[in-house]
PDB file of C-alpha atoms in Angstrom:
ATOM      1  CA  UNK A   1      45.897 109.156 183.948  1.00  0.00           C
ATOM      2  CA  UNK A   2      45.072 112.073 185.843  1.00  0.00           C
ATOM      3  CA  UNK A   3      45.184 110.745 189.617  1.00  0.00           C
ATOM      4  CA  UNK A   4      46.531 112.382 192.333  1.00  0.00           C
ATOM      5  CA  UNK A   5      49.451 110.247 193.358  1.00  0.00           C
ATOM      6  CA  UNK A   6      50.390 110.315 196.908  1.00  0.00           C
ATOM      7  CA  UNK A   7      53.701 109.320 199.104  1.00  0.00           C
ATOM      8  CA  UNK A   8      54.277 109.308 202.934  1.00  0.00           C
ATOM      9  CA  UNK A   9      54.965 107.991 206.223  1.00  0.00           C
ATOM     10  CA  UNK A  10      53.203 108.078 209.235  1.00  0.00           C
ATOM     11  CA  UNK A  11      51.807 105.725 211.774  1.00  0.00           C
ATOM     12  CA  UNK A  12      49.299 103.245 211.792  1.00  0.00           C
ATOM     13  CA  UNK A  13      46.569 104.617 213.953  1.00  0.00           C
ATOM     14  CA  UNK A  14      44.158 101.764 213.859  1.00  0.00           C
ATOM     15  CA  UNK A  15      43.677  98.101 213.462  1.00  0.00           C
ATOM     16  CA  UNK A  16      43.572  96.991 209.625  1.00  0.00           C
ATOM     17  CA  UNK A  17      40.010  95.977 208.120  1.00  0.00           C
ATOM     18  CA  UNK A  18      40.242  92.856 206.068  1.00  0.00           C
ATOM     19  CA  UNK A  19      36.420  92.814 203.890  1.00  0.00           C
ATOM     20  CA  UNK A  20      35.406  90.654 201.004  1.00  0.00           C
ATOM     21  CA  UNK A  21      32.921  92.672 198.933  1.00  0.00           C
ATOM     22  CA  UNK A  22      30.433  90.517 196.705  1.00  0.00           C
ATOM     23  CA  UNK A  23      32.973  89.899 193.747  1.00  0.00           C
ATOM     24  CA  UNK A  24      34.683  87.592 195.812  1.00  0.00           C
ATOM     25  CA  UNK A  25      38.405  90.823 195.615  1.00  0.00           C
ATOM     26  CA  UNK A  26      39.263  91.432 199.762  1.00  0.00           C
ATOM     27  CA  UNK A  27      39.942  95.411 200.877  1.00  0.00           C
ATOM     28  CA  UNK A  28      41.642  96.125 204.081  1.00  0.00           C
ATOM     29  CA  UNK A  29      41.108  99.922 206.016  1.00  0.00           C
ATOM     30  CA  UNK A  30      42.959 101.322 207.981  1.00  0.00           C
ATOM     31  CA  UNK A  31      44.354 105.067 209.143  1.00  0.00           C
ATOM     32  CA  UNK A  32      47.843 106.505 209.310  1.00  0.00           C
ATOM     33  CA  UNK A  33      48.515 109.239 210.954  1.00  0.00           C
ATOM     34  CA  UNK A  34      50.898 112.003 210.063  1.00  0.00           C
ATOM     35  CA  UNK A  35      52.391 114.838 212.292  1.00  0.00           C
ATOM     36  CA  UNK A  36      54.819 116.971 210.523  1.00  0.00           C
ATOM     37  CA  UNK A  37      57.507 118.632 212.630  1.00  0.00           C
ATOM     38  CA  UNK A  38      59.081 121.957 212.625  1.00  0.00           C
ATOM     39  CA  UNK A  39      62.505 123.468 213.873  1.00  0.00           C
ATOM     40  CA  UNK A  40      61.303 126.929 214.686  1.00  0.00           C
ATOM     41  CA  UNK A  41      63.449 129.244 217.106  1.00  0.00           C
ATOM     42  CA  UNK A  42      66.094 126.329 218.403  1.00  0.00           C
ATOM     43  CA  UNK A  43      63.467 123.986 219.472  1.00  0.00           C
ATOM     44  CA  UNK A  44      61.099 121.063 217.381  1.00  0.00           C
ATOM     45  CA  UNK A  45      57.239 121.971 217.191  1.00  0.00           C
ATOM     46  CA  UNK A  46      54.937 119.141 216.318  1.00  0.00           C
ATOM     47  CA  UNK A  47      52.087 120.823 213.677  1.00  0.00           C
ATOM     48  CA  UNK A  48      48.706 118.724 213.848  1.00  0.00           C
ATOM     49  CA  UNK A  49      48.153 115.514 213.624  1.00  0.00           C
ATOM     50  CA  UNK A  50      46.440 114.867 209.862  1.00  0.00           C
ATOM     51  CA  UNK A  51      44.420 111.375 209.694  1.00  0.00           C
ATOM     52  CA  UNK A  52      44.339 109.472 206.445  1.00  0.00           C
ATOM     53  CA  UNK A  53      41.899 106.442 205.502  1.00  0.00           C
ATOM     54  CA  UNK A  54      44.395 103.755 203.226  1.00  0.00           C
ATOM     55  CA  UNK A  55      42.547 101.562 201.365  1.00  0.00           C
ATOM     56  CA  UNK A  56      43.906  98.424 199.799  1.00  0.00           C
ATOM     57  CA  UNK A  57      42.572  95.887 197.465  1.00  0.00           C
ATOM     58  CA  UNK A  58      43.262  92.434 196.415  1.00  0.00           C
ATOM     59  CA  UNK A  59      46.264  90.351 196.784  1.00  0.00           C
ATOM     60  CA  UNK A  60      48.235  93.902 198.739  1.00  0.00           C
ATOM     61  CA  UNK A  61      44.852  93.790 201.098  1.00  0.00           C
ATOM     62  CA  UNK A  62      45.552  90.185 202.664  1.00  0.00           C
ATOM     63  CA  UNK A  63      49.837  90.974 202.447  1.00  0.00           C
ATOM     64  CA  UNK A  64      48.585  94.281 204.347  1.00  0.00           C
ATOM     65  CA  UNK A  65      46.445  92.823 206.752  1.00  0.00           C
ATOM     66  CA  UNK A  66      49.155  89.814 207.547  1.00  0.00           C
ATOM     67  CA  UNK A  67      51.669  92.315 207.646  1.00  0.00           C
ATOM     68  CA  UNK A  68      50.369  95.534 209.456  1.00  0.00           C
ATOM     69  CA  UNK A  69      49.616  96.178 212.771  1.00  0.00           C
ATOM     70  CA  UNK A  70      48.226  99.210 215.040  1.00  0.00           C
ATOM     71  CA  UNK A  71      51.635 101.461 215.862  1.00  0.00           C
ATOM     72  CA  UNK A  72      53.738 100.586 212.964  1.00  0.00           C
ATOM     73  CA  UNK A  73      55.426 102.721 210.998  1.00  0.00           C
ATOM     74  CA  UNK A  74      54.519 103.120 207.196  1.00  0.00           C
ATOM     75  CA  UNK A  75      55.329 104.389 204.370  1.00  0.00           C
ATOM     76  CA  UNK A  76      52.293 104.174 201.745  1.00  0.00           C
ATOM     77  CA  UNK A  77      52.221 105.243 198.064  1.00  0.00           C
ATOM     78  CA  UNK A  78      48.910 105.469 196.145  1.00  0.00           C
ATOM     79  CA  UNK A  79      46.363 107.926 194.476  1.00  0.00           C
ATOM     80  CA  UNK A  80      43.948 110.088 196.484  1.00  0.00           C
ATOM     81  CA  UNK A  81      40.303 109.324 195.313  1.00  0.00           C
ATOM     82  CA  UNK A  82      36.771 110.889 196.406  1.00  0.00           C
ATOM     83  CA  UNK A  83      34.811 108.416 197.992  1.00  0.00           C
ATOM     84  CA  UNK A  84      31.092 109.698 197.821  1.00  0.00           C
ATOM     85  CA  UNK A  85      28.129 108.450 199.278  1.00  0.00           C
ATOM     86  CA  UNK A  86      23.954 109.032 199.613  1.00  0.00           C
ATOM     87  CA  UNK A  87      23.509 109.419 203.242  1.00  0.00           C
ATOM     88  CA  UNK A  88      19.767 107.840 204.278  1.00  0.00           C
ATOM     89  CA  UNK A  89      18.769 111.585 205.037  1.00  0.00           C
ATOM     90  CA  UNK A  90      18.821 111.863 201.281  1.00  0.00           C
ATOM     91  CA  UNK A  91      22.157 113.850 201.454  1.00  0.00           C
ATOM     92  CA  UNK A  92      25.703 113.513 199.516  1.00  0.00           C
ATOM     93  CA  UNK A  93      29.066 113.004 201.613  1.00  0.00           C
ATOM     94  CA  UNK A  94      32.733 112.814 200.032  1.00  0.00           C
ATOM     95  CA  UNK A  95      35.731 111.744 201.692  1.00  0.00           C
ATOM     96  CA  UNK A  96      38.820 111.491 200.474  1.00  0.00           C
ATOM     97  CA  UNK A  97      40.586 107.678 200.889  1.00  0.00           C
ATOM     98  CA  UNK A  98      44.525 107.057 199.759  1.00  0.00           C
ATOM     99  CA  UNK A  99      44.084 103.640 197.517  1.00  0.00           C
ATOM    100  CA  UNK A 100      47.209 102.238 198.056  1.00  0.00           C
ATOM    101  CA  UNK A 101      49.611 100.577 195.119  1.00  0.00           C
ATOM    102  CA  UNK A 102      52.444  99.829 198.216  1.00  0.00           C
ATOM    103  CA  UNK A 103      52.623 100.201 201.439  1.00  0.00           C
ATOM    104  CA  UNK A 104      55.853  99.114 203.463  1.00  0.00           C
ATOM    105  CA  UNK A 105      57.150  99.296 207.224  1.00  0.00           C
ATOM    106  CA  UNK A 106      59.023 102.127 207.533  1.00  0.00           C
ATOM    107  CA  UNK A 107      62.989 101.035 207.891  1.00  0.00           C
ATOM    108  CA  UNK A 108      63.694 104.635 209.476  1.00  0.00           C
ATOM    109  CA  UNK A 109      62.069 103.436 212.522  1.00  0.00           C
ATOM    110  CA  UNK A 110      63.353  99.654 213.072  1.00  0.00           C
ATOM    111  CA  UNK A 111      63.713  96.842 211.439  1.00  0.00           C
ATOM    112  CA  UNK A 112      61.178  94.067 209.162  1.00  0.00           C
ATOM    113  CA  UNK A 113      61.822  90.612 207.893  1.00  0.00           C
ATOM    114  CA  UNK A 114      60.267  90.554 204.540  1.00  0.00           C
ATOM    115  CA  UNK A 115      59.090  86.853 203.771  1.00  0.00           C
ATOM    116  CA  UNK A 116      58.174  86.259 199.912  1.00  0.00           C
ATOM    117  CA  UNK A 117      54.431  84.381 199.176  1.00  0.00           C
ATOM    118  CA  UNK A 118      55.169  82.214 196.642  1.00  0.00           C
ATOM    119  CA  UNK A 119      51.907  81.614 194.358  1.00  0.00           C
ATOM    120  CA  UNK A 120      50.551  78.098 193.368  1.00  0.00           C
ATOM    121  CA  UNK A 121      51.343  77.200 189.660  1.00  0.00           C
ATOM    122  CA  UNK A 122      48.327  77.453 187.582  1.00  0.00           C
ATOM    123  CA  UNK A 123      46.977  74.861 185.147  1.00  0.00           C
ATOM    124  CA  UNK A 124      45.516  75.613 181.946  1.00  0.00           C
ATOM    125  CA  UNK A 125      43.710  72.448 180.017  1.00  0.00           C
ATOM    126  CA  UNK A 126      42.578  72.297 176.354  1.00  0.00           C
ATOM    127  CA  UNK A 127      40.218  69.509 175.307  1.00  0.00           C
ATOM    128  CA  UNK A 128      43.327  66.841 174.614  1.00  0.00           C
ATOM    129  CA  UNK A 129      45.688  65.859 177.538  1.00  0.00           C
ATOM    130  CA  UNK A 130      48.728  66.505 175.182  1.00  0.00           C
ATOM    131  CA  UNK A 131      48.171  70.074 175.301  1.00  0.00           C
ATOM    132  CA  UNK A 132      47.502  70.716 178.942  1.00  0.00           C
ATOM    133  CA  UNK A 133      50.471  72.767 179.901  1.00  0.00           C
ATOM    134  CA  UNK A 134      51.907  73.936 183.428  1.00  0.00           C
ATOM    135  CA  UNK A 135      52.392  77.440 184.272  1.00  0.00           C
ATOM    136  CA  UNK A 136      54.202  78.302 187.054  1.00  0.00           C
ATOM    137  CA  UNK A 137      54.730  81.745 188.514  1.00  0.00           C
ATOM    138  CA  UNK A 138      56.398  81.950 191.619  1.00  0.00           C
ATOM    139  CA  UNK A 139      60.752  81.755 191.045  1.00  0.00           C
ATOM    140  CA  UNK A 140      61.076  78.180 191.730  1.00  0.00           C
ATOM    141  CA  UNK A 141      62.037  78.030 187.833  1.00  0.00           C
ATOM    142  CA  UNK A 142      60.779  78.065 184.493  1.00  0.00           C
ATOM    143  CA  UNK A 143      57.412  76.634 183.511  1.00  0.00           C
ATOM    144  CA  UNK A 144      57.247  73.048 182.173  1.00  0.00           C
ATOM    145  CA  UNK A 145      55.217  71.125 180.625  1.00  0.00           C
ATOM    146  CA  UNK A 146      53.646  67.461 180.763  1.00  0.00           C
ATOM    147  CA  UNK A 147      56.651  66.166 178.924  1.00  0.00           C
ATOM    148  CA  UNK A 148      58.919  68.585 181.304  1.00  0.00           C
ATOM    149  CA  UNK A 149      60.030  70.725 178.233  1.00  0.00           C
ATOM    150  CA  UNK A 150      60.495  74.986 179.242  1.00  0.00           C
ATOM    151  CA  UNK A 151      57.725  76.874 177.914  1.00  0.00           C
ATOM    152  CA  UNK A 152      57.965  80.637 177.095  1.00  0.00           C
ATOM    153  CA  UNK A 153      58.394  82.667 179.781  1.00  0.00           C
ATOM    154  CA  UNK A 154      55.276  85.151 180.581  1.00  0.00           C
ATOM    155  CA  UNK A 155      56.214  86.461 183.228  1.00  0.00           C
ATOM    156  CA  UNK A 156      57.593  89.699 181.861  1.00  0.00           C
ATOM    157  CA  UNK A 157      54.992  90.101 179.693  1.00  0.00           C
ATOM    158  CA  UNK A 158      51.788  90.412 181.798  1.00  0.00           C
ATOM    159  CA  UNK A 159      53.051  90.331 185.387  1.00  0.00           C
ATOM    160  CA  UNK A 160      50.817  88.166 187.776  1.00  0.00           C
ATOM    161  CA  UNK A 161      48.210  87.977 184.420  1.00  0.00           C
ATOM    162  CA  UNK A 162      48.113  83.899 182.802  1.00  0.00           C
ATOM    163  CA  UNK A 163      49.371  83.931 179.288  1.00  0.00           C
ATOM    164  CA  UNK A 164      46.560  84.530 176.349  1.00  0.00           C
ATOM    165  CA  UNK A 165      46.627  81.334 175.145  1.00  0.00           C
ATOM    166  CA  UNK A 166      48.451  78.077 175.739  1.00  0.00           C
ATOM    167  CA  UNK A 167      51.441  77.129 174.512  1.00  0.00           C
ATOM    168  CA  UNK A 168      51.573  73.778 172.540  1.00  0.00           C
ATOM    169  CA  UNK A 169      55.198  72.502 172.497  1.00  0.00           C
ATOM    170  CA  UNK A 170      54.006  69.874 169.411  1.00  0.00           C
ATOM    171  CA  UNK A 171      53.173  72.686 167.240  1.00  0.00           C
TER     172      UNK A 171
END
């Protein structure tokens, strides 16, 4: 992949956006400011302020969005993308956004309390009841099924994906 990957901490310098475009995925927006800072001749000098739009999609949107708030320190990692546009006078603008893969408080600055969202097991049915199998993956233990015998752990296999194909502990 040839992205421009991107790391660094700065402020929050707006409130976060939560919007849920037409495929039902949620983005949050928001800017972070960045002031880099100098020791030049004995003393600190603050260089300019740079602005940069975050973007983040899905399931990191709402933790964002929950999590974030105007002031707060951050430290966001993503990939720099050019987001272009038809303006209605018939001409092209390009900005670039930061889509972010993390973004964190920044523990240089204070303190967070991280609190872990657990996810609702997920149920997969084939035509007979006897094959309907459990899935569960949040770390309250391993999957089960009807009977309340393990199935195969996925979960380091696809990550928050649901298996390829249901497991039938009768086979």
């Amino acid at each position: 992949m040839n992205d421009t990957q991107i790391t660094f901490c700065g402020w929050v310098g707006s409130d976060v956006t939560l919007t849920q475009i037409s495929s039902g995925a949620h983005v949050a927006t928001f800017r972070v400011g960045t002031t880099p800072r100098r020791y030049r001749d004995g003393r600190w000098e603050d260089a300019p302020t740079a602005w940069h739009t975050v973007k983040a999609w899905r399931a990191l949107a709402e933790h964002v969005h929950a999590s974030v708030r105007n002031g707060d320190p951050v430290v966001i990692q993503g990939r720099v993308v050019a987001d272009v546009w038809d303006r209605p006078d018939g001409t092209t603008s390009t900005r670039h956004v930061v889509v972010a893969t993390s973004v964190g408080h920044d523990l240089n600055r204070g303190t967070a309390a991280f609190t872990k969202v657990l996810r609702p097991a997920r149920v997969a049915v084939d035509e007979s009841p006897a094959q309907e199998v459990i899935h569960s993956y949040d770390e309250a233990g391993p999957a089960l099924d009807l009977d309340g015998a393990p199935v195969a752990d996925t979960r380091g296999l696809g990550g928050d994906q649901p298996p390829a194909e249901v497991i039938d502990p009768a086979a």
